[in-house]
Amino acid sequence: MRLPALVATLLATTLFSAVTHAGATLDRVTKTGVLRNVIVNDYPPFGFIDDNNQLAGFDVDVAKAVAERMGVKAEITAPGWETIIGGNWRGRWDTCICSMTPNTERAKVLDFPTPYYSSPAVLVVNKKDDRIKSAADLSNKKVGIGMGSSYETYLQKTLVIPGAKPIDFPFNNVQAIPSDEEVAFQNLALGPGVRLDAIVSDLATANSRIKRNPDLFKIVTELYAEPNWVATDKGDPEWDKKVADTIKSLRDDGTLAKISQHWLGEDITKEEP
């Protein structure tokens, strides 16, 4: 059946727009010779500002390795977590290699081409605290979490990680207190229940802070598996494939493992079975 001329023209225009959008990010990265990646700069050892006032950490080195494998340079910025997870980047950034765990809300505005490491969520308390030994002990407690993190939805009992096992929520009436994670640990250091009773954090991040302050904090339990994926803006499958293929290449030749060993002393980049 023939389409009316106007309908055919509109359909052709729509198809052309879809085709030109697909691969647009890869075209831009190739033409400019720059991969623009965003990170979080208060999340050691994954992203932080070092003594030379430079962005450093595991995520920074992975982003640089991805750019190098693509034959371009990495431009790394930290625009703020809420801005990143809001999506609609409109070409400002190409990737978020920034320790992001997919969840149902984020998947509405961002694409997740591939995982690149996994590190479980853990429960941290003041070292003098003997009240809290498991997630069930969090009922009616004040718990610090990073601003805009998936840990907040965990404490709200709404966290769903696509493809992962259902998460157990054995607590009630938790008062989640979002803040910069550095501030959360400073508050927990004041003593059990003074400002916080506990913190939900990533194992590697918690270990990094405990290593610096072994007399202040302790991990009491792991809570749930937490895969971290590269995030991209919605709608460019060709770019997503390029990113996924590049991460696979870096995993296969041991580059990701080497970066992980450097920052964490272990390999957290192995693919989940």
XYZ file of C-alpha atoms in Angstrom:
273
model
C 0.000 0.000 0.000
C 1.364 3.403 -0.935
C 1.692 6.042 1.749
C 0.433 9.553 1.187
C 3.326 11.814 0.205
C 3.274 13.810 3.460
C 3.220 10.674 5.626
C 6.051 9.147 3.618
C 8.105 12.302 3.990
C 7.536 12.427 7.741
C 8.403 8.754 8.101
C 11.585 9.175 6.090
C 12.565 12.177 8.192
C 11.942 10.233 11.399
C 13.990 7.269 10.204
C 16.795 9.546 9.073
C 16.856 11.259 12.466
C 17.008 7.904 14.251
C 19.847 6.727 12.040
C 21.855 9.900 12.439
C 21.369 9.826 16.208
C 22.597 6.264 16.453
C 26.370 6.430 16.467
C 26.411 10.200 16.996
C 28.449 9.881 20.188
C 31.008 7.618 18.557
C 31.276 10.063 15.647
C 31.838 12.963 18.041
C 34.463 11.111 20.073
C 36.270 10.041 16.903
C 36.220 13.499 15.334
C 37.239 15.415 18.465
C 39.725 12.808 19.656
C 38.335 13.206 23.191
C 36.305 10.922 25.448
C 34.462 12.990 28.048
C 33.901 10.958 31.190
C 32.342 12.001 34.479
C 33.232 10.715 37.935
C 32.461 11.394 41.581
C 35.349 13.224 43.264
C 34.615 12.360 46.915
C 34.546 8.585 46.628
C 38.030 7.181 47.310
C 39.608 4.988 46.074
C 37.369 5.219 42.982
C 37.389 8.969 42.488
C 38.952 11.741 44.551
C 41.158 14.826 44.388
C 44.752 13.879 45.170
C 47.524 15.858 46.886
C 48.360 17.514 43.568
C 44.769 18.751 43.230
C 44.166 16.309 40.369
C 41.322 13.842 39.877
C 42.605 10.350 40.645
C 41.414 6.857 41.499
C 40.246 3.576 40.045
C 37.479 5.106 37.915
C 39.854 7.748 36.555
C 42.355 5.118 35.456
C 39.669 2.928 33.895
C 38.343 5.914 31.934
C 41.849 6.726 30.723
C 42.361 3.101 29.676
C 39.068 3.102 27.752
C 40.044 6.303 25.962
C 43.511 4.996 25.137
C 42.086 1.747 23.755
C 39.764 3.819 21.556
C 42.696 5.909 20.351
C 41.542 9.158 21.953
C 42.323 11.224 25.057
C 40.255 11.216 28.238
C 38.745 14.430 29.566
C 37.509 13.786 33.097
C 35.230 16.046 35.116
C 33.083 15.798 38.249
C 29.876 17.780 37.624
C 27.988 16.396 40.628
C 26.167 13.136 41.237
C 22.623 14.483 40.959
C 23.445 16.029 37.588
C 24.944 12.784 36.319
C 22.079 10.503 37.327
C 19.504 12.934 35.934
C 20.350 11.900 32.372
C 19.637 14.137 29.363
C 23.335 14.891 29.033
C 22.752 16.422 25.567
C 26.276 15.695 24.371
C 28.040 17.215 27.375
C 29.530 13.851 28.387
C 30.063 10.515 26.700
C 30.399 8.069 29.583
C 30.016 7.800 33.314
C 32.682 5.406 34.498
C 31.787 6.501 37.991
C 30.844 3.509 40.162
C 27.150 3.569 39.297
C 24.869 0.666 40.137
C 21.883 0.327 37.780
C 18.428 0.458 39.282
C 14.967 0.771 37.828
C 14.808 4.561 38.211
C 18.216 5.235 36.678
C 17.460 2.891 33.788
C 14.642 5.219 32.757
C 17.077 8.017 31.857
C 20.410 6.268 31.284
C 21.708 3.253 29.385
C 24.036 0.718 30.984
C 26.170 -0.939 28.289
C 28.349 -3.127 30.481
C 29.506 -3.890 34.026
C 33.149 -3.219 34.859
C 33.446 -4.186 38.528
C 31.478 -5.546 41.461
C 31.918 -4.714 45.139
C 29.244 -5.459 47.756
C 27.362 -2.941 49.854
C 28.378 -3.172 53.507
C 27.231 -1.935 56.896
C 29.760 0.195 58.790
C 29.506 1.212 62.452
C 31.648 3.014 64.985
C 34.247 0.628 66.369
C 32.895 1.081 69.905
C 29.382 0.036 68.847
C 28.227 -3.424 69.922
C 24.506 -2.831 69.269
C 24.459 -3.300 65.502
C 25.561 -6.621 64.071
C 23.273 -7.049 61.058
C 20.845 -5.186 58.815
C 17.993 -6.283 61.099
C 19.486 -4.066 63.819
C 18.948 -0.925 61.726
C 15.305 -0.509 62.725
C 14.712 2.948 64.219
C 18.357 3.906 63.653
C 19.997 6.881 61.912
C 21.967 5.652 58.920
C 24.260 7.753 56.762
C 24.360 7.251 53.001
C 25.857 9.121 50.054
C 23.629 11.788 48.523
C 21.601 10.319 45.648
C 23.083 6.855 46.147
C 21.316 3.527 45.676
C 21.830 3.001 49.413
C 19.004 5.433 50.081
C 16.567 3.344 48.032
C 17.893 0.269 49.862
C 16.936 1.802 53.212
C 13.582 2.798 51.707
C 13.085 -0.867 50.737
C 12.585 0.022 47.073
C 15.955 -0.926 45.584
C 15.716 -3.259 42.588
C 18.901 -4.066 40.664
C 17.985 -5.370 37.194
C 19.174 -8.926 36.703
C 20.238 -9.357 40.329
C 18.706 -11.465 43.077
C 15.903 -9.843 45.105
C 17.265 -7.896 48.061
C 16.225 -8.592 51.639
C 15.061 -5.660 53.785
C 14.955 -6.956 57.393
C 14.442 -3.553 59.056
C 11.788 -0.894 59.659
C 11.629 2.854 60.256
C 15.216 3.613 59.324
C 16.091 7.299 59.215
C 18.274 7.655 56.121
C 20.542 10.698 56.324
C 22.021 11.626 52.916
C 25.219 13.651 52.769
C 28.674 13.766 51.297
C 30.159 10.402 52.305
C 33.174 12.106 53.889
C 30.787 14.021 56.153
C 28.943 10.807 57.009
C 32.137 9.144 58.211
C 33.080 12.244 60.181
C 29.700 12.094 61.919
C 30.005 8.365 62.642
C 33.453 8.979 64.135
C 31.840 11.072 66.905
C 30.569 7.899 68.562
C 27.717 5.364 68.394
C 24.412 7.153 67.955
C 25.793 10.663 68.468
C 24.865 11.777 64.964
C 24.711 8.429 63.168
C 24.304 4.823 64.174
C 25.721 3.340 60.990
C 26.653 3.938 57.361
C 25.830 1.914 54.262
C 28.758 2.065 51.878
C 30.723 0.112 49.295
C 33.169 -2.491 50.605
C 36.198 -1.063 48.832
C 35.371 2.500 49.865
C 34.738 1.456 53.455
C 37.990 -0.495 53.566
C 39.852 2.559 52.277
C 38.464 4.740 55.083
C 38.987 2.074 57.754
C 42.595 1.685 56.655
C 43.114 5.391 57.391
C 41.180 5.220 60.690
C 41.407 1.650 62.039
C 40.415 2.693 65.562
C 37.224 4.467 64.503
C 35.217 2.182 62.217
C 34.417 -1.451 61.534
C 32.398 -3.407 58.974
C 29.823 -5.664 60.585
C 28.301 -7.368 57.552
C 27.903 -7.420 53.774
C 24.388 -6.459 52.684
C 23.945 -7.290 48.992
C 25.897 -7.719 45.768
C 26.454 -4.436 43.987
C 27.463 -4.575 40.307
C 28.786 -1.296 38.924
C 28.251 -0.501 35.256
C 29.379 2.089 32.765
C 26.496 4.502 32.153
C 25.757 6.428 28.969
C 23.044 8.813 27.881
C 19.935 7.247 26.401
C 19.584 6.292 22.789
C 22.874 5.464 21.074
C 23.235 1.671 20.694
C 26.297 1.944 18.464
C 28.159 3.884 21.135
C 26.993 1.477 23.814
C 28.385 -1.440 21.791
C 31.704 0.343 21.331
C 31.952 0.964 25.076
C 31.018 -2.629 25.935
C 33.509 -4.037 23.416
C 36.267 -1.798 24.790
C 35.638 -2.828 28.391
C 35.671 -6.485 27.314
C 39.001 -5.954 25.588
C 40.469 -4.345 28.709
C 39.170 -7.174 30.869
C 40.396 -9.896 28.528
C 43.983 -8.601 28.375
C 44.222 -8.003 32.128
C 44.243 -4.192 32.045
C 41.212 -3.855 34.340
C 42.682 -6.377 36.765
C 45.949 -4.439 36.864
C 44.161 -1.172 37.638
C 42.129 -2.895 40.341
C 45.204 -4.423 41.955
C 46.874 -1.011 41.979
C 44.026 0.747 43.781
C 42.441 -2.060 45.797
C 44.994 -4.806 46.182
C 42.613 -7.311 44.589
C 40.759 -7.888 41.342
C 37.144 -6.753 41.572
C 36.705 -6.599 37.771
C 36.003 -10.256 37.074
C 32.769 -10.968 35.248
C 30.011 -12.312 37.457
C 29.190 -15.983 36.756
